[in-house]
Amino acid sequence: MTRNPENENAEKSPDQEGSRPVRSVDVLRAARAELAELTGMTAETVSSFARTEDGWRLVVEVLELARIPDTASLLASYEVEVDSEGQLASYRRTRRYERGRADRPSTAGS
């Protein structure tokens, strides 16, 4: 049996029976592009992606302020909600950080 890459990552929502399934990769691309357009900032990468009851939830890393050197640039994580048809429903910034800084280990329990 031959794999069809066109159908890979495809998911159908209940209201799309008989229509072309929404592909996960298309959702990722569209959400990044729409977030960049709405915020006016460069969406660099999707660091988290999950299917929800109503659509998808993504965490997108955005370049908020470019600095020299690049490791001092200011980035932010945005949580993005996308509906079952692939339309951006909401977004919010959850974190800001410098590109060159790693997350600190959790101090829970100490």
GROMACS .gro file of N, CA and C in nm:
model
  330
    1MET      N    1   0.084  -0.118   0.000
    1MET     CA    2   0.000   0.000   0.000
    1MET      C    3   0.088   0.124   0.000
    2THR      N    4   0.058   0.220  -0.086
    2THR     CA    5   0.136   0.342  -0.098
    2THR      C    6   0.078   0.451  -0.010
    3ARG      N    7   0.169   0.519   0.065
    3ARG     CA    8   0.124   0.631   0.148
    3ARG      C    9   0.102   0.753   0.061
    4ASN      N   10  -0.003   0.826   0.088
    4ASN     CA   11  -0.031   0.948   0.016
    4ASN      C   12   0.002   1.066   0.106
    5PRO      N   13   0.116   1.137   0.081
    5PRO     CA   14   0.155   1.247   0.169
    5PRO      C   15   0.052   1.360   0.172
    6GLU      N   16  -0.031   1.369   0.069
    6GLU     CA   17  -0.134   1.473   0.064
    6GLU      C   18  -0.236   1.455   0.177
    7ASN      N   19  -0.261   1.329   0.216
    7ASN     CA   20  -0.358   1.302   0.321
    7ASN      C   21  -0.295   1.289   0.459
    8GLU      N   22  -0.162   1.291   0.465
    8GLU     CA   23  -0.094   1.280   0.592
    8GLU      C   24  -0.128   1.401   0.678
    9ASN      N   25  -0.144   1.384   0.805
    9ASN     CA   26  -0.180   1.490   0.899
    9ASN      C   27  -0.318   1.548   0.872
   10ALA      N   28  -0.401   1.480   0.798
   10ALA     CA   29  -0.535   1.531   0.769
   10ALA      C   30  -0.632   1.486   0.878
   11GLU      N   31  -0.719   1.577   0.916
   11GLU     CA   32  -0.821   1.545   1.015
   11GLU      C   33  -0.952   1.605   0.968
   12LYS      N   34  -1.059   1.530   0.983
   12LYS     CA   35  -1.191   1.580   0.947
   12LYS      C   36  -1.267   1.615   1.073
   13SER      N   37  -1.330   1.731   1.072
   13SER     CA   38  -1.417   1.765   1.183
   13SER      C   39  -1.556   1.717   1.146
   14PRO      N   40  -1.642   1.696   1.245
   14PRO     CA   41  -1.775   1.643   1.217
   14PRO      C   42  -1.855   1.727   1.119
   15ASP      N   43  -1.835   1.859   1.118
   15ASP     CA   44  -1.911   1.944   1.029
   15ASP      C   45  -1.852   1.950   0.889
   16GLN      N   46  -1.747   1.873   0.862
   16GLN     CA   47  -1.683   1.876   0.732
   16GLN      C   48  -1.705   1.747   0.654
   17GLU      N   49  -1.797   1.663   0.696
   17GLU     CA   50  -1.822   1.539   0.626
   17GLU      C   51  -1.846   1.567   0.478
   18GLY      N   52  -1.774   1.498   0.394
   18GLY     CA   53  -1.791   1.514   0.250
   18GLY      C   54  -1.706   1.625   0.191
   19SER      N   55  -1.647   1.712   0.275
   19SER     CA   56  -1.561   1.818   0.224
   19SER      C   57  -1.415   1.777   0.245
   20ARG      N   58  -1.326   1.853   0.188
   20ARG     CA   59  -1.183   1.824   0.200
   20ARG      C   60  -1.140   1.839   0.347
   21PRO      N   61  -1.070   1.741   0.402
   21PRO     CA   62  -1.028   1.749   0.542
   21PRO      C   63  -0.926   1.862   0.562
   22VAL      N   64  -0.928   1.919   0.682
   22VAL     CA   65  -0.833   2.023   0.719
   22VAL      C   66  -0.704   1.953   0.759
   23ARG      N   67  -0.594   1.986   0.691
   23ARG     CA   68  -0.465   1.926   0.724
   23ARG      C   69  -0.398   2.004   0.836
   24SER      N   70  -0.338   1.934   0.931
   24SER     CA   71  -0.270   1.997   1.044
   24SER      C   72  -0.166   2.097   0.998
   25VAL      N   73  -0.088   2.061   0.899
   25VAL     CA   74   0.017   2.150   0.851
   25VAL      C   75  -0.041   2.279   0.794
   26ASP      N   76  -0.159   2.271   0.732
   26ASP     CA   77  -0.225   2.391   0.680
   26ASP      C   78  -0.271   2.480   0.795
   27VAL      N   79  -0.320   2.419   0.902
   27VAL     CA   80  -0.363   2.493   1.020
   27VAL      C   81  -0.243   2.567   1.079
   28LEU      N   82  -0.130   2.497   1.092
   28LEU     CA   83  -0.009   2.558   1.148
   28LEU      C   84   0.033   2.679   1.065
   29ARG      N   85   0.042   2.662   0.936
   29ARG     CA   86   0.086   2.770   0.848
   29ARG      C   87  -0.008   2.889   0.853
   30ALA      N   88  -0.138   2.862   0.847
   30ALA     CA   89  -0.237   2.970   0.847
   30ALA      C   90  -0.236   3.045   0.981
   31ALA      N   91  -0.225   2.973   1.092
   31ALA     CA   92  -0.224   3.038   1.223
   31ALA      C   93  -0.101   3.125   1.240
   32ARG      N   94   0.015   3.077   1.198
   32ARG     CA   95   0.138   3.158   1.204
   32ARG      C   96   0.124   3.284   1.123
   33ALA      N   97   0.074   3.271   1.000
   33ALA     CA   98   0.061   3.386   0.911
   33ALA      C   99  -0.040   3.487   0.966
   34GLU      N  100  -0.152   3.439   1.017
   34GLU     CA  101  -0.255   3.529   1.068
   34GLU      C  102  -0.208   3.600   1.195
   35LEU      N  103  -0.139   3.528   1.285
   35LEU     CA  104  -0.086   3.590   1.406
   35LEU      C  105   0.014   3.699   1.369
   36ALA      N  106   0.102   3.670   1.274
   36ALA     CA  107   0.200   3.769   1.230
   36ALA      C  108   0.131   3.893   1.173
   37GLU      N  109   0.026   3.871   1.095
   37GLU     CA  110  -0.047   3.984   1.037
   37GLU      C  111  -0.116   4.067   1.145
   38LEU      N  112  -0.177   4.002   1.243
   38LEU     CA  113  -0.249   4.073   1.349
   38LEU      C  114  -0.156   4.149   1.443
   39THR      N  115  -0.041   4.090   1.475
   39THR     CA  116   0.051   4.152   1.571
   39THR      C  117   0.155   4.241   1.504
   40GLY      N  118   0.178   4.220   1.375
   40GLY     CA  119   0.283   4.295   1.306
   40GLY      C  120   0.423   4.245   1.340
   41MET      N  121   0.431   4.127   1.402
   41MET     CA  122   0.559   4.070   1.441
   41MET      C  123   0.582   3.938   1.369
   42THR      N  124   0.708   3.898   1.358
   42THR     CA  125   0.744   3.776   1.288
   42THR      C  126   0.717   3.653   1.374
   43ALA      N  127   0.634   3.563   1.324
   43ALA     CA  128   0.610   3.435   1.391
   43ALA      C  129   0.721   3.341   1.348
   44GLU      N  130   0.808   3.303   1.442
   44GLU     CA  131   0.925   3.225   1.408
   44GLU      C  132   0.900   3.075   1.400
   45THR      N  133   0.830   3.021   1.498
   45THR     CA  134   0.809   2.877   1.500
   45THR      C  135   0.687   2.841   1.584
   46VAL      N  136   0.634   2.723   1.561
   46VAL     CA  137   0.528   2.668   1.645
   46VAL      C  138   0.595   2.570   1.739
   47SER      N  139   0.589   2.599   1.870
   47SER     CA  140   0.658   2.512   1.965
   47SER      C  141   0.566   2.408   2.028
   48SER      N  142   0.435   2.425   2.010
   48SER     CA  143   0.339   2.329   2.065
   48SER      C  144   0.214   2.331   1.978
   49PHE      N  145   0.153   2.213   1.961
   49PHE     CA  146   0.035   2.200   1.875
   49PHE      C  147  -0.048   2.084   1.926
   50ALA      N  148  -0.176   2.109   1.954
   50ALA     CA  149  -0.263   2.002   2.005
   50ALA      C  150  -0.404   2.018   1.951
   51ARG      N  151  -0.468   1.906   1.922
   51ARG     CA  152  -0.608   1.904   1.879
   51ARG      C  153  -0.694   1.919   2.003
   52THR      N  154  -0.798   2.001   1.996
   52THR     CA  155  -0.892   2.020   2.105
   52THR      C  156  -1.032   1.982   2.057
   53GLU      N  157  -1.129   1.985   2.146
   53GLU     CA  158  -1.268   1.955   2.107
   53GLU      C  159  -1.319   2.051   2.001
   54ASP      N  160  -1.275   2.178   2.009
   54ASP     CA  161  -1.327   2.282   1.922
   54ASP      C  162  -1.235   2.319   1.807
   55GLY      N  163  -1.117   2.260   1.799
   55GLY     CA  164  -1.022   2.295   1.694
   55GLY      C  165  -0.881   2.258   1.733
   56TRP      N  166  -0.793   2.359   1.744
   56TRP     CA  167  -0.654   2.336   1.779
   56TRP      C  168  -0.605   2.444   1.874
   57ARG      N  169  -0.502   2.409   1.953
   57ARG     CA  170  -0.434   2.504   2.040
   57ARG      C  171  -0.286   2.497   2.004
   58LEU      N  172  -0.227   2.613   1.977
   58LEU     CA  173  -0.087   2.621   1.939
   58LEU      C  174  -0.015   2.717   2.032
   59VAL      N  175   0.115   2.697   2.047
   59VAL     CA  176   0.201   2.797   2.108
   59VAL      C  177   0.298   2.838   2.000
   60VAL      N  178   0.297   2.968   1.968
   60VAL     CA  179   0.379   3.022   1.860
   60VAL      C  180   0.483   3.116   1.921
   61GLU      N  181   0.609   3.097   1.881
   61GLU     CA  182   0.717   3.183   1.926
   61GLU      C  183   0.730   3.299   1.827
   62VAL      N  184   0.728   3.422   1.881
   62VAL     CA  185   0.725   3.543   1.799
   62VAL      C  186   0.844   3.631   1.832
   63LEU      N  187   0.906   3.690   1.730
   63LEU     CA  188   1.014   3.787   1.750
   63LEU      C  189   0.949   3.922   1.779
   64GLU      N  190   0.963   3.970   1.904
   64GLU     CA  191   0.902   4.098   1.942
   64GLU      C  192   0.996   4.215   1.921
   65LEU      N  193   1.126   4.195   1.942
   65LEU     CA  194   1.222   4.304   1.928
   65LEU      C  195   1.357   4.246   1.886
   66ALA      N  196   1.399   4.283   1.765
   66ALA     CA  197   1.529   4.236   1.715
   66ALA      C  198   1.640   4.323   1.776
   67ARG      N  199   1.744   4.258   1.826
   67ARG     CA  200   1.859   4.328   1.884
   67ARG      C  201   1.988   4.270   1.827
   68ILE      N  202   2.095   4.345   1.844
   68ILE     CA  203   2.228   4.298   1.807
   68ILE      C  204   2.307   4.289   1.937
   69PRO      N  205   2.364   4.173   1.967
   69PRO     CA  206   2.362   4.049   1.891
   69PRO      C  207   2.223   3.983   1.897
   70ASP      N  208   2.201   3.892   1.803
   70ASP     CA  209   2.071   3.825   1.791
   70ASP      C  210   2.031   3.751   1.918
   71THR      N  211   2.129   3.706   1.997
   71THR     CA  212   2.098   3.633   2.120
   71THR      C  213   2.032   3.723   2.224
   72ALA      N  214   2.037   3.854   2.204
   72ALA     CA  215   1.972   3.949   2.295
   72ALA      C  216   1.832   3.989   2.246
   73SER      N  217   1.790   3.937   2.131
   73SER     CA  218   1.658   3.969   2.078
   73SER      C  219   1.549   3.923   2.175
   74LEU      N  220   1.439   3.998   2.178
   74LEU     CA  221   1.329   3.967   2.267
   74LEU      C  222   1.223   3.886   2.193
   75LEU      N  223   1.192   3.766   2.246
   75LEU     CA  224   1.091   3.676   2.189
   75LEU      C  225   0.974   3.666   2.286
   76ALA      N  226   0.863   3.614   2.234
   76ALA     CA  227   0.745   3.591   2.318
   76ALA      C  228   0.676   3.464   2.272
   77SER      N  229   0.611   3.399   2.366
   77SER     CA  230   0.527   3.282   2.336
   77SER      C  231   0.382   3.328   2.336
   78TYR      N  232   0.310   3.294   2.231
   78TYR     CA  233   0.168   3.326   2.220
   78TYR      C  234   0.088   3.197   2.213
   79GLU      N  235  -0.015   3.187   2.298
   79GLU     CA  236  -0.107   3.074   2.290
   79GLU      C  237  -0.216   3.113   2.190
   80VAL      N  238  -0.236   3.031   2.089
   80VAL     CA  239  -0.328   3.060   1.981
   80VAL      C  240  -0.436   2.952   1.976
   81GLU      N  241  -0.561   2.992   1.971
   81GLU     CA  242  -0.673   2.900   1.956
   81GLU      C  243  -0.726   2.912   1.813
   82VAL      N  244  -0.743   2.797   1.748
   82VAL     CA  245  -0.793   2.792   1.611
   82VAL      C  246  -0.918   2.706   1.611
   83ASP      N  247  -1.024   2.751   1.543
   83ASP     CA  248  -1.148   2.674   1.543
   83ASP      C  249  -1.139   2.553   1.450
   84SER      N  250  -1.245   2.474   1.445
   84SER     CA  251  -1.245   2.350   1.367
   84SER      C  252  -1.232   2.372   1.217
   85GLU      N  253  -1.258   2.493   1.171
   85GLU     CA  254  -1.244   2.524   1.029
   85GLU      C  255  -1.108   2.585   0.995
   86GLY      N  256  -1.021   2.595   1.098
   86GLY     CA  257  -0.887   2.648   1.076
   86GLY      C  258  -0.876   2.798   1.089
   87GLN      N  259  -0.980   2.865   1.140
   87GLN     CA  260  -0.979   3.010   1.156
   87GLN      C  261  -0.929   3.047   1.295
   88LEU      N  262  -0.841   3.147   1.303
   88LEU     CA  263  -0.790   3.193   1.431
   88LEU      C  264  -0.905   3.248   1.515
   89ALA      N  265  -0.922   3.197   1.636
   89ALA     CA  266  -1.031   3.238   1.724
   89ALA      C  267  -0.982   3.333   1.833
   90SER      N  268  -0.860   3.309   1.884
   90SER     CA  269  -0.806   3.396   1.988
   90SER      C  270  -0.655   3.375   1.999
   91TYR      N  271  -0.590   3.474   2.062
   91TYR     CA  272  -0.449   3.459   2.095
   91TYR      C  273  -0.418   3.543   2.217
   92ARG      N  274  -0.312   3.502   2.290
   92ARG     CA  275  -0.267   3.580   2.405
   92ARG      C  276  -0.120   3.551   2.430
   93ARG      N  277  -0.048   3.655   2.472
   93ARG     CA  278   0.094   3.636   2.504
   93ARG      C  279   0.103   3.573   2.642
   94THR      N  280   0.183   3.466   2.652
   94THR     CA  281   0.196   3.396   2.779
   94THR      C  282   0.334   3.414   2.841
   95ARG      N  283   0.432   3.459   2.761
   95ARG     CA  284   0.569   3.465   2.813
   95ARG      C  285   0.654   3.554   2.724
   96ARG      N  286   0.749   3.629   2.784
   96ARG     CA  287   0.850   3.706   2.709
   96ARG      C  288   0.987   3.664   2.759
   97TYR      N  289   1.086   3.658   2.668
   97TYR     CA  290   1.219   3.614   2.708
   97TYR      C  291   1.321   3.656   2.603
   98GLU      N  292   1.449   3.661   2.644
   98GLU     CA  293   1.557   3.687   2.551
   98GLU      C  294   1.594   3.558   2.480
   99ARG      N  295   1.625   3.568   2.352
   99ARG     CA  296   1.658   3.450   2.271
   99ARG      C  297   1.771   3.368   2.333
  100GLY      N  298   1.870   3.430   2.387
  100GLY     CA  299   1.987   3.360   2.439
  100GLY      C  300   1.970   3.301   2.578
  101ARG      N  301   1.854   3.318   2.640
  101ARG     CA  302   1.832   3.268   2.775
  101ARG      C  303   1.754   3.138   2.773
  102ALA      N  304   1.806   3.038   2.839
  102ALA     CA  305   1.736   2.910   2.852
  102ALA      C  306   1.637   2.918   2.967
  103ASP      N  307   1.534   2.834   2.962
  103ASP     CA  308   1.440   2.828   3.075
  103ASP      C  309   1.515   2.782   3.198
  104ARG      N  310   1.476   2.837   3.310
  104ARG     CA  311   1.536   2.796   3.437
  104ARG      C  312   1.469   2.667   3.484
  105PRO      N  313   1.548   2.577   3.544
  105PRO     CA  314   1.488   2.453   3.595
  105PRO      C  315   1.385   2.486   3.703
  106SER      N  316   1.284   2.402   3.713
  106SER     CA  317   1.180   2.420   3.814
  106SER      C  318   1.239   2.404   3.953
  107THR      N  319   1.193   2.489   4.043
  107THR     CA  320   1.241   2.480   4.182
  107THR      C  321   1.134   2.419   4.272
  108ALA      N  322   1.034   2.356   4.211
  108ALA     CA  323   0.928   2.293   4.289
  108ALA      C  324   0.986   2.184   4.376
  109GLY      N  325   0.945   2.184   4.502
  109GLY     CA  326   0.990   2.080   4.595
  109GLY      C  327   1.118   2.113   4.666
  110SER      N  328   1.180   2.229   4.632
  110SER     CA  329   1.304   2.263   4.705
  110SER      C  330   1.284   2.375   4.802
   0.00000   0.00000   0.00000
